[in-house]
Amino acid sequence: MIVEYIGQGLYDEENFTCGNHICSALKSDFYTDVNFFVAFLRRTGLSEIVKFLKKAKEKNKNITFYVGIDQKVTSKQALEKLLELNIPTYIYNSTSYIYHPKVYLFEGKDKNRVIVGSSNFTNNGLFNNVEASVLLDFTSQDKSGMKFLNQVKDYFSPLLEFDDPNLNVVTTEYIQELFDKGLLSNEDFDSETGTFNTKQNFDNAKKGNKDRNTGELGNIEISENENHGIKNKQKLKITEDYLAKWPSMFEKLKAYKEKFNKTVVSKDHEDRTFQGWYQKQKTIHNSPDIEMPQEHYEMLIELDKDFFKDGHIKNQENTIERWLEILEEAIKNNEDVKANHRYIYGEHRLGTWLVGVASANKKGKRLDVREKIEKIGFDFSKTSRDLKSVFARLIEDLYKAENPNRQEWRTRLFKQVDKKEKLNAKTIQEIEFAWKYHFNDDFVWDKIHEKYSDNTDEWKQHRKETGQWYPIKIIEGRYQNLYTWVERRFNKPSILKKNINRFDEKELNELRNTGFKI
């Protein structure tokens, strides 16, 4: 089964209209039986299709119309034209219900087609109005297609079998009877004005709507690989309607800025028409084929000098400016601002934002933002957690300290690093100088507090000698320091993680079985 969407009316120079699909189906040799169920029938609608109806009749195709006469739209002349073509036509006229279908059935021995949608049998309905229909093309062996066709025919069976009491065959006498009762409209030629009496809105396009170029009719072929959608969307243009509505939309934009202090209208804004107008201003401004009225350009720029800047970039810039304002406020209030996720200023996760900027800086990004942050007075090195910044702060604090405790400061230094090799020469030199400045002796790197030392080799020796990892057995005074070292790692698994790469899988399993949380 092939399913096609038929859309018309939104774009100029459309060829794949509902009317053209009907002409193409009438022209095709695949279909032998044709049934149209339409609410309205006008001679203007028949005008483009008459020649296809004639040729179809010449090929002995069975064509039948089932037409409604509600709202006095169907015309006397249209019914007379079908009689002239010797096409069986029936009027459905109910006092209880409005007859309003637009269903076009084409049946053949091997192929079938159904068109269902909003297009009535008027010229505008078939070719000009904004209409929507669905076309189904399927073979007689297609189970889904035949099921659908039979459902349609079963539903209309009272009409197809001519036993519905509201159904009447069209004859010359019956047409005149309906016309005399005022149930049919008149499209007759007015000899005084030289025009057809087509004053109804279903015959005439709206004011300002030019005639559409429907192209040559009857040549559409449906296939799986052919896309009959809109080939070229409507070209961007400035219409009279657009110009007339522009001032009111601009007033909306002014009110929007006053309320939200911005002119960027988000895509999920509740007023979709307003959002579409906003986007169109950017599109027109950037289009090489159309020029924005100078007055519009000046008004938009006066409202916001950056109006035509990319909305996403503009939102980012506004967000950055807001964070800078928050940072400046925090510093003025003597806040101890920190670049870490735990720091919150008021309701603002200022620390997280600063961390994000610092992370981007490492990749060479947002360096301009960092420069603005530092101009405000924030020093990333004061709170950065990288080794260089941490030791820079420690050294500074050590210089400022009054009567510092030697052991306490040694612990603070070694808490940040396990090995001297992780520090660069300049940092090592600064540590040693600061240490000697305060304590008047050399800093000893190889005597690390047991908390930060690595006693893994001694622990393995204990395992080999005693057959157990834990608890530590003190043998002839040996393993006394190891006892405390292992005890800490048993109670605090996070400390043990620093030494975990010193064990093979067998040793790790033994430690797990002993109770270590690895």
PDB file of C-alpha atoms in Angstrom, residues 165-392:
ATOM      1  CA  PRO A 165     -34.874   7.109   1.807  1.00  0.00           C
ATOM      2  CA  ASN A 166     -32.907  10.383   1.717  1.00  0.00           C
ATOM      3  CA  LEU A 167     -31.391   9.513  -1.664  1.00  0.00           C
ATOM      4  CA  ASN A 168     -32.899  10.867  -4.879  1.00  0.00           C
ATOM      5  CA  VAL A 169     -31.728  10.411  -8.451  1.00  0.00           C
ATOM      6  CA  VAL A 170     -30.962  13.624 -10.310  1.00  0.00           C
ATOM      7  CA  THR A 171     -33.238  14.413 -13.233  1.00  0.00           C
ATOM      8  CA  THR A 172     -34.037  17.635 -15.039  1.00  0.00           C
ATOM      9  CA  GLU A 173     -37.359  17.826 -13.198  1.00  0.00           C
ATOM     10  CA  TYR A 174     -35.795  17.156  -9.810  1.00  0.00           C
ATOM     11  CA  ILE A 175     -33.131  19.819 -10.383  1.00  0.00           C
ATOM     12  CA  GLN A 176     -35.826  22.366 -11.181  1.00  0.00           C
ATOM     13  CA  GLU A 177     -37.822  21.315  -8.137  1.00  0.00           C
ATOM     14  CA  LEU A 178     -34.851  21.831  -5.838  1.00  0.00           C
ATOM     15  CA  PHE A 179     -34.017  25.141  -7.492  1.00  0.00           C
ATOM     16  CA  ASP A 180     -37.582  26.390  -7.124  1.00  0.00           C
ATOM     17  CA  LYS A 181     -37.457  25.494  -3.417  1.00  0.00           C
ATOM     18  CA  GLY A 182     -34.317  27.601  -3.034  1.00  0.00           C
ATOM     19  CA  LEU A 183     -32.102  24.600  -2.222  1.00  0.00           C
ATOM     20  CA  LEU A 184     -29.665  25.089  -5.112  1.00  0.00           C
ATOM     21  CA  SER A 185     -27.447  28.074  -5.932  1.00  0.00           C
ATOM     22  CA  ASN A 186     -27.236  29.731  -9.336  1.00  0.00           C
ATOM     23  CA  GLU A 187     -24.022  29.998 -11.377  1.00  0.00           C
ATOM     24  CA  ASP A 188     -25.778  31.072 -14.568  1.00  0.00           C
ATOM     25  CA  PHE A 189     -24.260  33.577 -16.991  1.00  0.00           C
ATOM     26  CA  ASP A 190     -25.381  37.194 -16.575  1.00  0.00           C
ATOM     27  CA  SER A 191     -25.715  38.682 -20.075  1.00  0.00           C
ATOM     28  CA  GLU A 192     -25.830  42.248 -18.722  1.00  0.00           C
ATOM     29  CA  THR A 193     -22.537  42.085 -16.817  1.00  0.00           C
ATOM     30  CA  GLY A 194     -20.878  39.490 -19.021  1.00  0.00           C
ATOM     31  CA  THR A 195     -19.873  37.405 -16.015  1.00  0.00           C
ATOM     32  CA  PHE A 196     -20.927  34.202 -14.337  1.00  0.00           C
ATOM     33  CA  ASN A 197     -22.942  34.577 -11.167  1.00  0.00           C
ATOM     34  CA  THR A 198     -20.156  33.268  -8.915  1.00  0.00           C
ATOM     35  CA  LYS A 199     -20.437  35.563  -5.923  1.00  0.00           C
ATOM     36  CA  GLN A 200     -20.190  32.789  -3.359  1.00  0.00           C
ATOM     37  CA  ASN A 201     -16.989  32.597  -1.294  1.00  0.00           C
ATOM     38  CA  PHE A 202     -16.450  28.986  -2.356  1.00  0.00           C
ATOM     39  CA  ASP A 203     -15.884  30.200  -5.930  1.00  0.00           C
ATOM     40  CA  ASN A 204     -13.807  33.328  -5.308  1.00  0.00           C
ATOM     41  CA  ALA A 205     -10.393  33.415  -3.694  1.00  0.00           C
ATOM     42  CA  LYS A 206      -9.882  35.820  -0.794  1.00  0.00           C
ATOM     43  CA  LYS A 207      -8.808  39.369  -1.484  1.00  0.00           C
ATOM     44  CA  GLY A 208      -5.145  39.586  -2.394  1.00  0.00           C
ATOM     45  CA  ASN A 209      -4.842  35.892  -3.186  1.00  0.00           C
ATOM     46  CA  LYS A 210      -3.477  35.500  -6.683  1.00  0.00           C
ATOM     47  CA  ASP A 211      -4.505  32.712  -9.016  1.00  0.00           C
ATOM     48  CA  ARG A 212      -2.354  29.658  -8.510  1.00  0.00           C
ATOM     49  CA  ASN A 213      -0.516  27.966 -11.298  1.00  0.00           C
ATOM     50  CA  THR A 214      -1.896  24.426 -11.200  1.00  0.00           C
ATOM     51  CA  GLY A 215       0.207  23.331 -14.156  1.00  0.00           C
ATOM     52  CA  GLU A 216      -0.841  20.576 -16.538  1.00  0.00           C
ATOM     53  CA  LEU A 217      -3.364  18.258 -14.919  1.00  0.00           C
ATOM     54  CA  GLY A 218      -3.715  14.506 -14.944  1.00  0.00           C
ATOM     55  CA  ASN A 219      -0.065  13.473 -15.041  1.00  0.00           C
ATOM     56  CA  ILE A 220       0.619  12.423 -11.459  1.00  0.00           C
ATOM     57  CA  GLU A 221       1.952   8.902 -11.054  1.00  0.00           C
ATOM     58  CA  ILE A 222       2.050   7.358  -7.596  1.00  0.00           C
ATOM     59  CA  SER A 223       5.001   5.155  -6.635  1.00  0.00           C
ATOM     60  CA  GLU A 224       6.805   4.075  -3.480  1.00  0.00           C
ATOM     61  CA  ASN A 225       9.925   6.061  -4.319  1.00  0.00           C
ATOM     62  CA  GLU A 226       8.256   9.248  -5.523  1.00  0.00           C
ATOM     63  CA  ASN A 227       7.726  12.057  -3.024  1.00  0.00           C
ATOM     64  CA  HIS A 228       4.832  14.293  -3.977  1.00  0.00           C
ATOM     65  CA  GLY A 229       5.335  16.664  -1.077  1.00  0.00           C
ATOM     66  CA  ILE A 230       6.054  20.340  -1.512  1.00  0.00           C
ATOM     67  CA  LYS A 231       9.078  20.636  -3.780  1.00  0.00           C
ATOM     68  CA  ASN A 232       9.826  24.231  -2.949  1.00  0.00           C
ATOM     69  CA  LYS A 233       8.436  25.904   0.103  1.00  0.00           C
ATOM     70  CA  GLN A 234       6.971  29.352  -0.144  1.00  0.00           C
ATOM     71  CA  LYS A 235       9.674  31.949  -0.655  1.00  0.00           C
ATOM     72  CA  LEU A 236      10.156  34.390   2.173  1.00  0.00           C
ATOM     73  CA  LYS A 237       8.320  37.613   1.437  1.00  0.00           C
ATOM     74  CA  ILE A 238       6.917  40.698   3.100  1.00  0.00           C
ATOM     75  CA  THR A 239       3.168  40.852   2.506  1.00  0.00           C
ATOM     76  CA  GLU A 240       0.575  43.522   3.201  1.00  0.00           C
ATOM     77  CA  ASP A 241      -0.828  41.389   6.013  1.00  0.00           C
ATOM     78  CA  TYR A 242       2.651  41.102   7.549  1.00  0.00           C
ATOM     79  CA  LEU A 243       3.155  44.882   7.424  1.00  0.00           C
ATOM     80  CA  ALA A 244      -0.291  45.527   8.876  1.00  0.00           C
ATOM     81  CA  LYS A 245       0.322  43.229  11.849  1.00  0.00           C
ATOM     82  CA  TRP A 246       3.919  44.310  12.496  1.00  0.00           C
ATOM     83  CA  PRO A 247       3.187  47.289  14.837  1.00  0.00           C
ATOM     84  CA  SER A 248       1.008  45.201  17.172  1.00  0.00           C
ATOM     85  CA  MET A 249       3.617  42.431  17.303  1.00  0.00           C
ATOM     86  CA  PHE A 250       6.340  44.971  18.064  1.00  0.00           C
ATOM     87  CA  GLU A 251       4.260  46.262  20.974  1.00  0.00           C
ATOM     88  CA  LYS A 252       4.128  42.683  22.257  1.00  0.00           C
ATOM     89  CA  LEU A 253       7.914  42.544  22.049  1.00  0.00           C
ATOM     90  CA  LYS A 254       8.246  45.783  24.033  1.00  0.00           C
ATOM     91  CA  ALA A 255       5.937  44.433  26.727  1.00  0.00           C
ATOM     92  CA  TYR A 256       7.883  41.169  26.757  1.00  0.00           C
ATOM     93  CA  LYS A 257      11.167  43.009  27.313  1.00  0.00           C
ATOM     94  CA  GLU A 258       9.671  45.132  30.072  1.00  0.00           C
ATOM     95  CA  LYS A 259       8.454  42.000  31.850  1.00  0.00           C
ATOM     96  CA  PHE A 260      11.459  39.701  31.349  1.00  0.00           C
ATOM     97  CA  ASN A 261      14.269  42.227  30.707  1.00  0.00           C
ATOM     98  CA  LYS A 262      15.240  40.488  27.466  1.00  0.00           C
ATOM     99  CA  THR A 263      14.151  40.285  23.825  1.00  0.00           C
ATOM    100  CA  VAL A 264      15.043  36.641  23.168  1.00  0.00           C
ATOM    101  CA  VAL A 265      11.723  34.792  22.815  1.00  0.00           C
ATOM    102  CA  SER A 266      12.180  31.107  23.611  1.00  0.00           C
ATOM    103  CA  LYS A 267      10.873  28.420  21.266  1.00  0.00           C
ATOM    104  CA  ASP A 268       8.502  27.081  23.920  1.00  0.00           C
ATOM    105  CA  HIS A 269       6.824  30.458  24.487  1.00  0.00           C
ATOM    106  CA  GLU A 270       3.090  30.025  24.983  1.00  0.00           C
ATOM    107  CA  ASP A 271       2.201  32.520  22.223  1.00  0.00           C
ATOM    108  CA  ARG A 272       3.408  30.590  19.182  1.00  0.00           C
ATOM    109  CA  THR A 273       2.369  33.359  16.770  1.00  0.00           C
ATOM    110  CA  PHE A 274       4.486  35.879  18.668  1.00  0.00           C
ATOM    111  CA  GLN A 275       7.431  33.473  18.767  1.00  0.00           C
ATOM    112  CA  GLY A 276       7.081  32.861  15.018  1.00  0.00           C
ATOM    113  CA  TRP A 277       7.059  36.613  14.346  1.00  0.00           C
ATOM    114  CA  TYR A 278      10.203  37.013  16.462  1.00  0.00           C
ATOM    115  CA  GLN A 279      11.987  34.288  14.475  1.00  0.00           C
ATOM    116  CA  LYS A 280      10.863  35.843  11.204  1.00  0.00           C
ATOM    117  CA  GLN A 281      12.614  39.114  12.089  1.00  0.00           C
ATOM    118  CA  LYS A 282      15.922  37.221  12.334  1.00  0.00           C
ATOM    119  CA  THR A 283      15.187  35.294   9.118  1.00  0.00           C
ATOM    120  CA  ILE A 284      14.340  38.419   7.112  1.00  0.00           C
ATOM    121  CA  HIS A 285      17.385  40.249   8.452  1.00  0.00           C
ATOM    122  CA  ASN A 286      19.700  37.383   7.449  1.00  0.00           C
ATOM    123  CA  SER A 287      18.075  36.691   4.080  1.00  0.00           C
ATOM    124  CA  PRO A 288      20.064  37.678   0.972  1.00  0.00           C
ATOM    125  CA  ASP A 289      16.868  37.802  -1.091  1.00  0.00           C
ATOM    126  CA  ILE A 290      14.737  40.219   0.895  1.00  0.00           C
ATOM    127  CA  GLU A 291      15.351  43.546   2.610  1.00  0.00           C
ATOM    128  CA  MET A 292      13.871  44.387   5.992  1.00  0.00           C
ATOM    129  CA  PRO A 293      12.090  47.765   6.062  1.00  0.00           C
ATOM    130  CA  GLN A 294      14.555  50.300   7.482  1.00  0.00           C
ATOM    131  CA  GLU A 295      11.984  51.529   9.995  1.00  0.00           C
ATOM    132  CA  HIS A 296      11.576  48.015  11.398  1.00  0.00           C
ATOM    133  CA  TYR A 297      15.341  47.558  11.662  1.00  0.00           C
ATOM    134  CA  GLU A 298      15.812  50.854  13.516  1.00  0.00           C
ATOM    135  CA  MET A 299      12.971  50.154  15.955  1.00  0.00           C
ATOM    136  CA  LEU A 300      14.321  46.694  16.807  1.00  0.00           C
ATOM    137  CA  ILE A 301      17.885  47.969  17.267  1.00  0.00           C
ATOM    138  CA  GLU A 302      16.656  50.833  19.439  1.00  0.00           C
ATOM    139  CA  LEU A 303      14.806  48.327  21.621  1.00  0.00           C
ATOM    140  CA  ASP A 304      17.867  46.072  21.877  1.00  0.00           C
ATOM    141  CA  LYS A 305      21.169  46.870  20.161  1.00  0.00           C
ATOM    142  CA  ASP A 306      21.982  43.135  20.118  1.00  0.00           C
ATOM    143  CA  PHE A 307      18.568  42.053  18.823  1.00  0.00           C
ATOM    144  CA  PHE A 308      19.943  40.331  15.725  1.00  0.00           C
ATOM    145  CA  LYS A 309      22.656  38.444  17.579  1.00  0.00           C
ATOM    146  CA  ASP A 310      22.191  34.676  17.755  1.00  0.00           C
ATOM    147  CA  GLY A 311      19.663  33.958  20.515  1.00  0.00           C
ATOM    148  CA  HIS A 312      21.631  31.056  21.997  1.00  0.00           C
ATOM    149  CA  ILE A 313      24.826  33.097  22.213  1.00  0.00           C
ATOM    150  CA  LYS A 314      22.897  36.025  23.613  1.00  0.00           C
ATOM    151  CA  ASN A 315      21.344  33.866  26.318  1.00  0.00           C
ATOM    152  CA  GLN A 316      24.789  32.562  27.251  1.00  0.00           C
ATOM    153  CA  GLU A 317      26.148  36.094  27.502  1.00  0.00           C
ATOM    154  CA  ASN A 318      23.208  37.199  29.646  1.00  0.00           C
ATOM    155  CA  THR A 319      23.735  34.217  31.946  1.00  0.00           C
ATOM    156  CA  ILE A 320      27.439  35.003  32.318  1.00  0.00           C
ATOM    157  CA  GLU A 321      26.705  38.652  33.099  1.00  0.00           C
ATOM    158  CA  ARG A 322      24.232  37.584  35.765  1.00  0.00           C
ATOM    159  CA  TRP A 323      26.793  35.270  37.411  1.00  0.00           C
ATOM    160  CA  LEU A 324      29.401  38.040  37.331  1.00  0.00           C
ATOM    161  CA  GLU A 325      26.959  40.352  39.099  1.00  0.00           C
ATOM    162  CA  ILE A 326      26.352  37.698  41.770  1.00  0.00           C
ATOM    163  CA  LEU A 327      30.100  37.158  42.218  1.00  0.00           C
ATOM    164  CA  GLU A 328      30.760  40.885  42.525  1.00  0.00           C
ATOM    165  CA  GLU A 329      28.003  41.192  45.117  1.00  0.00           C
ATOM    166  CA  ALA A 330      29.438  38.281  47.134  1.00  0.00           C
ATOM    167  CA  ILE A 331      32.944  39.776  47.136  1.00  0.00           C
ATOM    168  CA  LYS A 332      31.615  43.201  48.191  1.00  0.00           C
ATOM    169  CA  ASN A 333      29.863  41.455  51.091  1.00  0.00           C
ATOM    170  CA  ASN A 334      33.246  40.005  52.161  1.00  0.00           C
ATOM    171  CA  GLU A 335      32.154  36.465  51.370  1.00  0.00           C
ATOM    172  CA  ASP A 336      34.830  33.772  51.400  1.00  0.00           C
ATOM    173  CA  VAL A 337      33.994  32.720  47.851  1.00  0.00           C
ATOM    174  CA  LYS A 338      35.293  29.312  46.838  1.00  0.00           C
ATOM    175  CA  ALA A 339      35.429  27.523  43.494  1.00  0.00           C
ATOM    176  CA  ASN A 340      33.929  24.241  44.657  1.00  0.00           C
ATOM    177  CA  HIS A 341      30.555  22.562  44.370  1.00  0.00           C
ATOM    178  CA  ARG A 342      29.783  22.934  48.074  1.00  0.00           C
ATOM    179  CA  TYR A 343      29.940  26.714  48.069  1.00  0.00           C
ATOM    180  CA  ILE A 344      26.544  28.419  47.800  1.00  0.00           C
ATOM    181  CA  TYR A 345      25.973  32.158  48.010  1.00  0.00           C
ATOM    182  CA  GLY A 346      22.411  32.859  49.054  1.00  0.00           C
ATOM    183  CA  GLU A 347      20.336  30.726  46.698  1.00  0.00           C
ATOM    184  CA  HIS A 348      23.013  30.668  44.018  1.00  0.00           C
ATOM    185  CA  ARG A 349      25.402  27.780  43.419  1.00  0.00           C
ATOM    186  CA  LEU A 350      28.190  30.222  42.698  1.00  0.00           C
ATOM    187  CA  GLY A 351      30.909  27.699  43.525  1.00  0.00           C
ATOM    188  CA  THR A 352      29.619  25.256  40.899  1.00  0.00           C
ATOM    189  CA  TRP A 353      29.618  27.980  38.246  1.00  0.00           C
ATOM    190  CA  LEU A 354      33.213  28.918  39.103  1.00  0.00           C
ATOM    191  CA  VAL A 355      34.226  25.243  38.887  1.00  0.00           C
ATOM    192  CA  GLY A 356      32.639  25.096  35.421  1.00  0.00           C
ATOM    193  CA  VAL A 357      34.611  28.129  34.266  1.00  0.00           C
ATOM    194  CA  ALA A 358      37.847  26.677  35.660  1.00  0.00           C
ATOM    195  CA  SER A 359      37.204  23.353  33.886  1.00  0.00           C
ATOM    196  CA  ALA A 360      36.584  25.160  30.597  1.00  0.00           C
ATOM    197  CA  ASN A 361      39.801  27.151  31.078  1.00  0.00           C
ATOM    198  CA  LYS A 362      41.816  23.916  31.186  1.00  0.00           C
ATOM    199  CA  LYS A 363      40.588  23.247  27.632  1.00  0.00           C
ATOM    200  CA  GLY A 364      41.428  26.762  26.517  1.00  0.00           C
ATOM    201  CA  LYS A 365      37.778  27.875  26.602  1.00  0.00           C
ATOM    202  CA  ARG A 366      35.989  30.784  28.322  1.00  0.00           C
ATOM    203  CA  LEU A 367      39.286  32.532  29.028  1.00  0.00           C
ATOM    204  CA  ASP A 368      37.552  35.882  28.526  1.00  0.00           C
ATOM    205  CA  VAL A 369      35.137  34.984  31.330  1.00  0.00           C
ATOM    206  CA  ARG A 370      38.057  34.112  33.627  1.00  0.00           C
ATOM    207  CA  GLU A 371      39.595  37.501  32.883  1.00  0.00           C
ATOM    208  CA  LYS A 372      36.358  39.252  33.909  1.00  0.00           C
ATOM    209  CA  ILE A 373      36.166  37.137  37.075  1.00  0.00           C
ATOM    210  CA  GLU A 374      39.717  38.060  38.070  1.00  0.00           C
ATOM    211  CA  LYS A 375      39.043  41.769  37.369  1.00  0.00           C
ATOM    212  CA  ILE A 376      36.189  41.601  39.854  1.00  0.00           C
ATOM    213  CA  GLY A 377      38.695  40.369  42.434  1.00  0.00           C
ATOM    214  CA  PHE A 378      38.357  36.597  42.606  1.00  0.00           C
ATOM    215  CA  ASP A 379      41.587  34.566  42.541  1.00  0.00           C
ATOM    216  CA  PHE A 380      41.088  31.007  41.305  1.00  0.00           C
ATOM    217  CA  SER A 381      44.386  29.912  42.845  1.00  0.00           C
ATOM    218  CA  LYS A 382      42.991  30.729  46.300  1.00  0.00           C
ATOM    219  CA  THR A 383      40.477  27.907  46.088  1.00  0.00           C
ATOM    220  CA  SER A 384      41.744  25.676  43.307  1.00  0.00           C
ATOM    221  CA  ARG A 385      42.328  22.069  44.331  1.00  0.00           C
ATOM    222  CA  ASP A 386      45.211  21.380  41.964  1.00  0.00           C
ATOM    223  CA  LEU A 387      48.491  20.523  43.715  1.00  0.00           C
ATOM    224  CA  LYS A 388      50.276  23.721  42.739  1.00  0.00           C
ATOM    225  CA  SER A 389      47.522  26.003  44.065  1.00  0.00           C
ATOM    226  CA  VAL A 390      47.037  23.962  47.244  1.00  0.00           C
ATOM    227  CA  PHE A 391      50.724  24.197  48.167  1.00  0.00           C
ATOM    228  CA  ALA A 392      50.852  27.866  47.219  1.00  0.00           C
TER     229      ALA A 392
END
